Every structure is written in C-alpha cells, then in structure tokens.
Coordinates of C-alpha atoms in Angstrom, one line a residue:
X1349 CA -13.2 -10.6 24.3
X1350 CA -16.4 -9.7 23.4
X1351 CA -17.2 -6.2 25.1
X1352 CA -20.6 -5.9 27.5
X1353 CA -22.8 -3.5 25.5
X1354 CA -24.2 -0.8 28.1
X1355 CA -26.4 2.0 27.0
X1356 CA -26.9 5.5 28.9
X1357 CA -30.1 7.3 28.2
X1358 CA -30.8 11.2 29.4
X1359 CA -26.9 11.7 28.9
X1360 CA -26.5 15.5 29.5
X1361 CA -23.4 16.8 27.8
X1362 CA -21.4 17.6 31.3
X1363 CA -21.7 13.7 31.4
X1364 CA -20.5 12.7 28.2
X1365 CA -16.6 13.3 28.8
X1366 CA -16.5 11.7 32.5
X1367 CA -18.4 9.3 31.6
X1368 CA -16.2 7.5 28.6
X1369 CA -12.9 8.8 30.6
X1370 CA -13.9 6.3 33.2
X1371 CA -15.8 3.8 32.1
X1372 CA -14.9 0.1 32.8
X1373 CA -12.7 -1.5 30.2
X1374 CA -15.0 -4.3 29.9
X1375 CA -17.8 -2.3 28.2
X1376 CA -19.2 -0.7 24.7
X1377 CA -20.9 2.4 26.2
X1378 CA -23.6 4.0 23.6
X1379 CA -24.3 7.2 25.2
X1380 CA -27.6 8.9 24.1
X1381 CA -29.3 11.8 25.3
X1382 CA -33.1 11.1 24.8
X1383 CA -35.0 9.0 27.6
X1384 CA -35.1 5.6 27.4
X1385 CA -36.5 3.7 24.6
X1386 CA -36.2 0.0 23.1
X1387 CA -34.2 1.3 20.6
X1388 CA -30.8 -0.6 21.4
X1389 CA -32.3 -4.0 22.1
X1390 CA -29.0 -6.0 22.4
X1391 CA -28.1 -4.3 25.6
X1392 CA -26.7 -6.0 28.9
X1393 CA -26.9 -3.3 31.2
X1394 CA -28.6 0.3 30.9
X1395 CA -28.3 3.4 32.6
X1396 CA -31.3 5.8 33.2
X1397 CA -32.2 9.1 34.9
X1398 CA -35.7 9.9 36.7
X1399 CA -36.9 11.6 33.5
X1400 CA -36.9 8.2 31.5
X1401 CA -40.1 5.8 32.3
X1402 CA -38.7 2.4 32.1
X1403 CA -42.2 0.3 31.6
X1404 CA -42.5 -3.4 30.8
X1405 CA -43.8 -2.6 27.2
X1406 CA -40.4 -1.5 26.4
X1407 CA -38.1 -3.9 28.7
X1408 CA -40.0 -7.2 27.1
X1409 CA -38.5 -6.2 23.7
X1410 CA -34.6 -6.6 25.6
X1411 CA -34.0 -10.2 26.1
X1412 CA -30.1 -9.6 26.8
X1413 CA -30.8 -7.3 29.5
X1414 CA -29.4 -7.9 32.7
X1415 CA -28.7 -4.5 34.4
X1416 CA -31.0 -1.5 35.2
X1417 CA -28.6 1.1 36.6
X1418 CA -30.8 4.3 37.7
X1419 CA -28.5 7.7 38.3
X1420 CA -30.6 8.3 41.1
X1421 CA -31.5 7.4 44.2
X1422 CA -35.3 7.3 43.2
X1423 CA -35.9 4.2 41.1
X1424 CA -39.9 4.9 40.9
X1425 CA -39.7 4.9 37.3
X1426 CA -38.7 1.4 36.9
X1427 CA -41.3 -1.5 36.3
X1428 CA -39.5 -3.5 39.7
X1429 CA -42.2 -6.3 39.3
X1430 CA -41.5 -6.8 36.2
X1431 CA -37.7 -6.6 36.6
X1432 CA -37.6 -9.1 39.5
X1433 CA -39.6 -11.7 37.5
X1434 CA -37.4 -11.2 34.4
X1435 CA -34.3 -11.9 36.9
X1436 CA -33.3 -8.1 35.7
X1437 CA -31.0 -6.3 38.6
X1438 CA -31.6 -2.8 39.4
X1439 CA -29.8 -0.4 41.2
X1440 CA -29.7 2.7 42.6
X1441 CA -27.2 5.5 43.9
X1442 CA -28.1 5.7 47.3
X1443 CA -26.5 9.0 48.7
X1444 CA -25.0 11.2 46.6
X1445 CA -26.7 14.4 47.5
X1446 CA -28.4 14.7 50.9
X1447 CA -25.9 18.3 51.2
X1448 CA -27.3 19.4 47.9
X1449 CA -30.7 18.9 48.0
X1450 CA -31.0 19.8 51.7
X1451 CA -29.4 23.3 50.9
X1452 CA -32.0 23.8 48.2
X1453 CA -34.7 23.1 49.8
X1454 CA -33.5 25.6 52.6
X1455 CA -33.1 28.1 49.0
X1456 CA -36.7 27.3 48.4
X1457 CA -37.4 27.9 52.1
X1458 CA -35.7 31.4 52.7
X1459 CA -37.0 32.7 49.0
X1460 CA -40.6 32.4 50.2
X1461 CA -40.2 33.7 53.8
X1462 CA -38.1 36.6 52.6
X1463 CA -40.3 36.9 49.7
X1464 CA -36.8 37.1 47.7
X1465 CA -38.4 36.5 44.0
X1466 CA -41.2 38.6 44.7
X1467 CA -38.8 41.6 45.8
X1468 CA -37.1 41.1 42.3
X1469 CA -39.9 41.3 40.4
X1470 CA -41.0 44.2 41.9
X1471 CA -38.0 45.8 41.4
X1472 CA -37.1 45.4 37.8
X1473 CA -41.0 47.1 37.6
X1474 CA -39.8 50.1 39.3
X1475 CA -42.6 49.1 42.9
X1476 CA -40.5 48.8 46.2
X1477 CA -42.5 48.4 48.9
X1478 CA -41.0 48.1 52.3
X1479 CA -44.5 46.9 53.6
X1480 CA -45.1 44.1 51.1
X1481 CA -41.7 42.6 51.5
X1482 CA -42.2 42.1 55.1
X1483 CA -40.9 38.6 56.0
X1484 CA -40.7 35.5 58.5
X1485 CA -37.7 34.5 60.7
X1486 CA -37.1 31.0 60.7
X1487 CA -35.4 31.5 64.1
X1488 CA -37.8 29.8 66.5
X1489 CA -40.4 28.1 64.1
X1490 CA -41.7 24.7 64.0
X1491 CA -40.4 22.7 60.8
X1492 CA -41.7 19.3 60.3
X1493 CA -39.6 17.1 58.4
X1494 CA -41.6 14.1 56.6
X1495 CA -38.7 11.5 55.9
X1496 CA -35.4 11.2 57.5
X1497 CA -33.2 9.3 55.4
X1498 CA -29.9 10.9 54.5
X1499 CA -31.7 13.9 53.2
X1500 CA -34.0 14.9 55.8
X1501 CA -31.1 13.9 58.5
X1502 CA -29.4 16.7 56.8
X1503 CA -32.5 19.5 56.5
X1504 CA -32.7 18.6 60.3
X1505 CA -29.1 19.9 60.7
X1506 CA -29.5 23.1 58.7
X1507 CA -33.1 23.7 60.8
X1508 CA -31.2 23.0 64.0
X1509 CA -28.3 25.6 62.9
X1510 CA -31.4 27.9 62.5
X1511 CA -32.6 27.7 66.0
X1512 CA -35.9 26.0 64.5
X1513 CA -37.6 23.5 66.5
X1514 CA -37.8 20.2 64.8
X1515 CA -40.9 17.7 64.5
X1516 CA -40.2 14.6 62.5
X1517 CA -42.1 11.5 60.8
X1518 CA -40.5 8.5 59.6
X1519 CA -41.9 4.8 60.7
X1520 CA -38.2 4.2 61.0
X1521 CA -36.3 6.9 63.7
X1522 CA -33.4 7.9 63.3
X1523 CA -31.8 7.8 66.9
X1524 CA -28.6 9.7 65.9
X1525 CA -30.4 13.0 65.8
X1526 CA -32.8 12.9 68.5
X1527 CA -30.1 14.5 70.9
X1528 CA -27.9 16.0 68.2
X1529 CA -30.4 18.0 66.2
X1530 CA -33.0 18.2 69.1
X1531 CA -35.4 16.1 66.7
X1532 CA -39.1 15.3 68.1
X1533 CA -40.5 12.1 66.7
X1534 CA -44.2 12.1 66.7
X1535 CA -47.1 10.8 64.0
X1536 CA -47.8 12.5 60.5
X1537 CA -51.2 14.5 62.6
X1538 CA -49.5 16.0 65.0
X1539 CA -46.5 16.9 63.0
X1540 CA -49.3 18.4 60.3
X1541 CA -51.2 20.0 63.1
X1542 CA -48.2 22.0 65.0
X1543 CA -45.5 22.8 61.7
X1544 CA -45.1 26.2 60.3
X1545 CA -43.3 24.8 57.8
X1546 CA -43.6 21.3 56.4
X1547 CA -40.6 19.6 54.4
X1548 CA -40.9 16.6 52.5
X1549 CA -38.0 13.9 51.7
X1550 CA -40.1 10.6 51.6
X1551 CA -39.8 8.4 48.6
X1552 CA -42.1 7.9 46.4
X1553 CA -43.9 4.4 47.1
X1554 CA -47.5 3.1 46.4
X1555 CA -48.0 3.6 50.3
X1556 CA -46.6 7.4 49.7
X1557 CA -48.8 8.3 47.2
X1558 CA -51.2 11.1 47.8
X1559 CA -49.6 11.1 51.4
X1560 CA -50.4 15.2 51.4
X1561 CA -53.9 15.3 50.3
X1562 CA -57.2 17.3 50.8
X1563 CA -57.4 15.7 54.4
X1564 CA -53.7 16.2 55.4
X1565 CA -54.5 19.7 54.6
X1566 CA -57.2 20.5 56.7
X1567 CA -54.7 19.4 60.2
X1568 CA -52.1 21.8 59.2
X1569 CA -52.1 25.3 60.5
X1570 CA -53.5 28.1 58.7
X1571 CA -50.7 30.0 56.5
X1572 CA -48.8 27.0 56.8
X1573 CA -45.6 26.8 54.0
X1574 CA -44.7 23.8 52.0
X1575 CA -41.7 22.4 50.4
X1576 CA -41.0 19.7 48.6
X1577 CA -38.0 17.9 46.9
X1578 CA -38.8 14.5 47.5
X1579 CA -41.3 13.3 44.4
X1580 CA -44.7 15.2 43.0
X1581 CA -47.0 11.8 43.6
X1582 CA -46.2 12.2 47.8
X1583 CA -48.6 15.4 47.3
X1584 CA -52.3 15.7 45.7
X1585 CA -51.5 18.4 43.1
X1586 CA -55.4 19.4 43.3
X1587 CA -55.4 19.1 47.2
X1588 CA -52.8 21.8 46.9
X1589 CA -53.7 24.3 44.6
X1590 CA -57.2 24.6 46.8
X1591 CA -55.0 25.1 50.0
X1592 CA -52.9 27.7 48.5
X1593 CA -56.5 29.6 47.0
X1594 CA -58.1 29.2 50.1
X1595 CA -54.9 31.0 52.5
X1596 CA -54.5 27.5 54.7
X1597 CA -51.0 27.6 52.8
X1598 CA -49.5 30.9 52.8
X1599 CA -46.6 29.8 50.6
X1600 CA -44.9 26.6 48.4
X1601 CA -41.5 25.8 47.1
X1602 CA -41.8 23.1 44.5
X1603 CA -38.6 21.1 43.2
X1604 CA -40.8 18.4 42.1
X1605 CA -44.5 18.2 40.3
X1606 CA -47.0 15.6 39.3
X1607 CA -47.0 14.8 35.9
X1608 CA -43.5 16.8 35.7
X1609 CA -42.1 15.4 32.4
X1610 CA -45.1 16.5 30.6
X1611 CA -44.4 20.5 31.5
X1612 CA -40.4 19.6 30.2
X1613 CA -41.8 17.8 27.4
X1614 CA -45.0 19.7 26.0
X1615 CA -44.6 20.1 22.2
X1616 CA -43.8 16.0 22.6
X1617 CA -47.0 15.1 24.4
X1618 CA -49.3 17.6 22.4
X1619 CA -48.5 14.9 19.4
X1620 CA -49.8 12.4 21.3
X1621 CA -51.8 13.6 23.4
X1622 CA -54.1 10.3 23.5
X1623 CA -51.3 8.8 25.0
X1624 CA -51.9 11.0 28.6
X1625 CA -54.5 9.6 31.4
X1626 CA -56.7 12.0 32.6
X1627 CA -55.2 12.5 35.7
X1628 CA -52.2 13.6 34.0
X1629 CA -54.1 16.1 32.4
X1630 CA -55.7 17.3 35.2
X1631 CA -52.5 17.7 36.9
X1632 CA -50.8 19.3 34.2
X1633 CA -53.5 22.3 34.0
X1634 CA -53.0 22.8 37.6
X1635 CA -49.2 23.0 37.4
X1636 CA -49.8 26.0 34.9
X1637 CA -51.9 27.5 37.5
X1638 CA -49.4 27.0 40.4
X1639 CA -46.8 28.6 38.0
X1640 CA -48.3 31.8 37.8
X1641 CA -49.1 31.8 42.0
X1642 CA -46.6 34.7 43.6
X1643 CA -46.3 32.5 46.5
X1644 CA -45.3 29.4 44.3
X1645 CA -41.9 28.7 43.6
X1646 CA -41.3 26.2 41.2
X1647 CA -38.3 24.5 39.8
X1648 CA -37.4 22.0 37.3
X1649 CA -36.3 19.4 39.4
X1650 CA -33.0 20.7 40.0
X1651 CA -32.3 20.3 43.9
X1652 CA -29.5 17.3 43.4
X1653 CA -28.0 20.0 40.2
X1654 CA -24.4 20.8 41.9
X1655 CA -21.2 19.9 40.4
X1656 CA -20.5 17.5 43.7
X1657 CA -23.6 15.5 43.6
X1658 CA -23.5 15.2 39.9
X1659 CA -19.8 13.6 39.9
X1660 CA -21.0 11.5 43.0
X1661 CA -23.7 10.3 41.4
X1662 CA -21.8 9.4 38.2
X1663 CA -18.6 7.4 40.1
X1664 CA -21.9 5.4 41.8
X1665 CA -23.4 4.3 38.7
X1666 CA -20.1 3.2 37.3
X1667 CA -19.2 1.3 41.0
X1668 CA -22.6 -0.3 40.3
X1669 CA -21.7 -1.4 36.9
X1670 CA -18.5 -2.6 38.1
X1671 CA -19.9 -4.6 40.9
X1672 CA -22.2 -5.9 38.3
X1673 CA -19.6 -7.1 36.1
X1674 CA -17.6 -8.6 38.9
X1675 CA -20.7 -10.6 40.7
X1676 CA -20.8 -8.5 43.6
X1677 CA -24.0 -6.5 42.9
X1678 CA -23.8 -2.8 45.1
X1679 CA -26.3 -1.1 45.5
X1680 CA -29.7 -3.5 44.5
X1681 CA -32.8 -2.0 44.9
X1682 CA -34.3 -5.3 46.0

C-alpha cells in the first residue's frame, strides 16, 4: 500500500525522535527543520509551526495536498480562504498549554513588579540599591484579562490565588468562573480604564488586530503594566513604545512581537530585504528599541516551551492526522 506522504516543517530536534516513534503506520513522514516552503510538492498532509507563513503563493504549487496540520493552537499563519476554496482541511491543537503559558505570563508578571532582571543586572555590575528595587504586590490589584479561552480561564485562577481582583473581556463569558475565580465581566473601556495590570490571551483575527492601539492607551491608568502572550498584531507596536516613553505604562512583558520572525530571522531578511512591507520595517526598528527599555521584558515566543505542552501538542497533531486518515477530521479550524 502506497504510504500517505506527510511533511513536518520547523521540526526542532526534541521532536524528531517522538515524532517517527509514533507516527501512524499509514504515513512517509519527511521531517525538516526550516519553515515551510513548496519544496516537497507531492505531499498529502503537512505539519507546521507559527514561525512558518503558509501563503497561497506556495500552497497553489501542491495539488496533492489535502491536510494543513498547524502545532499550534494559533492557525493565523495559514491562508484559511484560500484553504477552504481549495477543499484543503486545516487543523489546529486546541489546548495543550493553557498551564504553561498562564504560568509564564505570571513569570513575566512578577519579573517586572519585583524588578527581578533589573536586580540582576545590577548585581553582576557591582550597584545594589535597596531603593531602586522597590517593588509592587500583586495582592489586591486590579488585573484585566482580555480573552478567556482556556488560557485566560487559567491566568484568572493564578490572579485569584493571588488575591487580585479580576476584570474580564471576552464577547463570549465564561460562566464557570464568575463565582469560582470572582471574575467581573465588563466592556474592553472599563476594563482599560480601572486595570493595573492588563493581560492579553485573545487570538489573533482581522477584528483583533490593533485591538491595543494609541486610543486604548490613553483609557488605561497611568503606570499601567502590560503583558502579552497571545499574538504581536492584537497590540500597535508604535502605540506602545510611545506609552512606555511617555510613563502611561510603567512596565511590559512581551512573549510575542510584531513582525517577530524577522528579529529570529535577520541575516535571512537583510538578503531580501525588498521582500519586507514597510510596516514590517517600522515595526522591526521599534522592537530593537523596546529591547533595550529596562522596563521591557522580551522573549522569543517561548510561553507554550515546557516539556508537558510540547508532548501535548505533539500526540494532538498526530490525533489530527489520524483522524484525518480515518475520515473523522478532529480538530478543523473551520
């Protein structure tokens, strides 16, 4: 029987081993570490991770393929029109690491109001200073959680562990944790205008875009802090860096950038550099600038990173290709 050939792009090495120990006996898996590209044109199903753009341009040269499996629950950088007219599943892996990301955004959290990296730095320069690491409790403060899927249920339990109070906005509540977590529900102004600390975990959607912009800014409260795990489009990148200048946001913890694979992927893009919109451009100047901000913590996308989320996310992908394979179809984005 001929075997279904199924290609894996952005294959890390920790993957590689679980990854042909359990794959479905019904498959040829090609495992490849750069993003996706066109390359293998004969393949049924694929496998990609948020780092791999997945445009038309490229799927129009793969007339065999059937399957989009993303290793994620984002799916943002898939071409979905184009997909659904091409009769081209995709699917995503809906939970795998609401614990894991929720606990690193609470990392990003407690480094900036303990001023934890800043301490360090200091430190290995030979400065302590008892007055300049003066921090926040988080006992008692208002966080407001954009987003409460499975991962902002989950940053609602940690915040209610913390004795925080907790302002939510989601156009679909989450009645489960209005009583247990003591959640508020109320609209994105009012959360913006009473939050000490803002969290976002919405996805990123043409509706989300921009959703934290120069006007969003202006309703929060002054020395306001920021986190966000979600996606870099749900925040204007230049909306930001002027808040943070200006001292309406006293701090930011940033898993997730605008224009992030160009930062991971410089020496690429300064080779074709033609190939970047202007925006991107723009964005990418700023990021430098946010880097070098003391009150800025940024990180490469790593909040899902644990050993747990990575295996859950893995069995997912290979349920969905399984389901695939038998006509029952998992997880579908659409």
């Amino acid at each position: 029987m001929t075997k279904v050939k199924t290609v894996f792009f952005d294959v890390k090495d920790y993957e590689e081993q679980y990854l042909l120990e359990n794959k479905p006996e019904e498959c040829d898996f090609l495992l490849i570490k750069d993003t996706f590209s066109d390359v293998v044109k004969d393949a049924e199903i694929i496998s990609v991770f948020t780092s791999s753009k997945v445009p038309s341009e490229m799927l129009k040269n793969m007339p065999n393929l059937k399957l989009i499996a993303t290793r994620s629950t984002g799916f943002n950088n898939v071409d979905l029109e184009y997909c659904k007219n091409a009769g081209i599943q995709v699917v995503n892996v809906p939970r795998y690491g609401e614990v894991t990301v929720a606990e690193f955004a609470f990392a990003l959290l407690l480094n900036l109001t303990r001023k934890v990296s800043q301490a360090y730095e200091e430190l290995k320069e030979g400065k302590i200073s008892l007055q300049g690491s003066i921090g926040m409790d988080l006992l008692g403060k208002t966080i407001g959680i954009i987003g409460t899927g499975a991962i902002g249920c989950y940053v609602a339990k940690i915040a209610h562990g913390f004795g925080m109070k907790i302002l939510s906005y989601d156009p679909f509540p989450r009645e489960d944790i209005k009583e247990k977590y003591e959640v508020q529900y109320t609209t994105l102004d009012e959360l913006l205008k009473n939050s000490d600390i803002i969290s976002l975990h919405a996805p990123s959607t043409k509706e989300n875009f921009h959703m934290i912009n120069d006007d969003s800014f202006s309703k929060m409260k002054n020395g306001v802090i920021i986190i966000n795990t979600a996606r870099g489009e749900i925040m204007d990148t230049g909306a930001l860096y002027k808040a943070l200048k200006s001292g309406k946001v006293a701090g930011a913890g940033l898993d997730v950038l605008e224009c992030e694979d160009i930062i991971v992927r410089e020496e690429l893009y300064l080779t074709k550099i033609d190939c970047v919109n202007k925006e991107c451009l723009e964005n990418t100047l700023i990021n430098h600038k946010l880097l070098d901000m003391p009150n800025v913590i940024v990180t490469p996308h790593i909040a899902f990173d644990s050993k747990e989320a990575i295996t859950r996310i893995l069995n997912t992908t290979l349920d969905n290709i399984r389901g695939y394979l038998k006509g029952e179809i998992i997880h579908n984005v659409y």
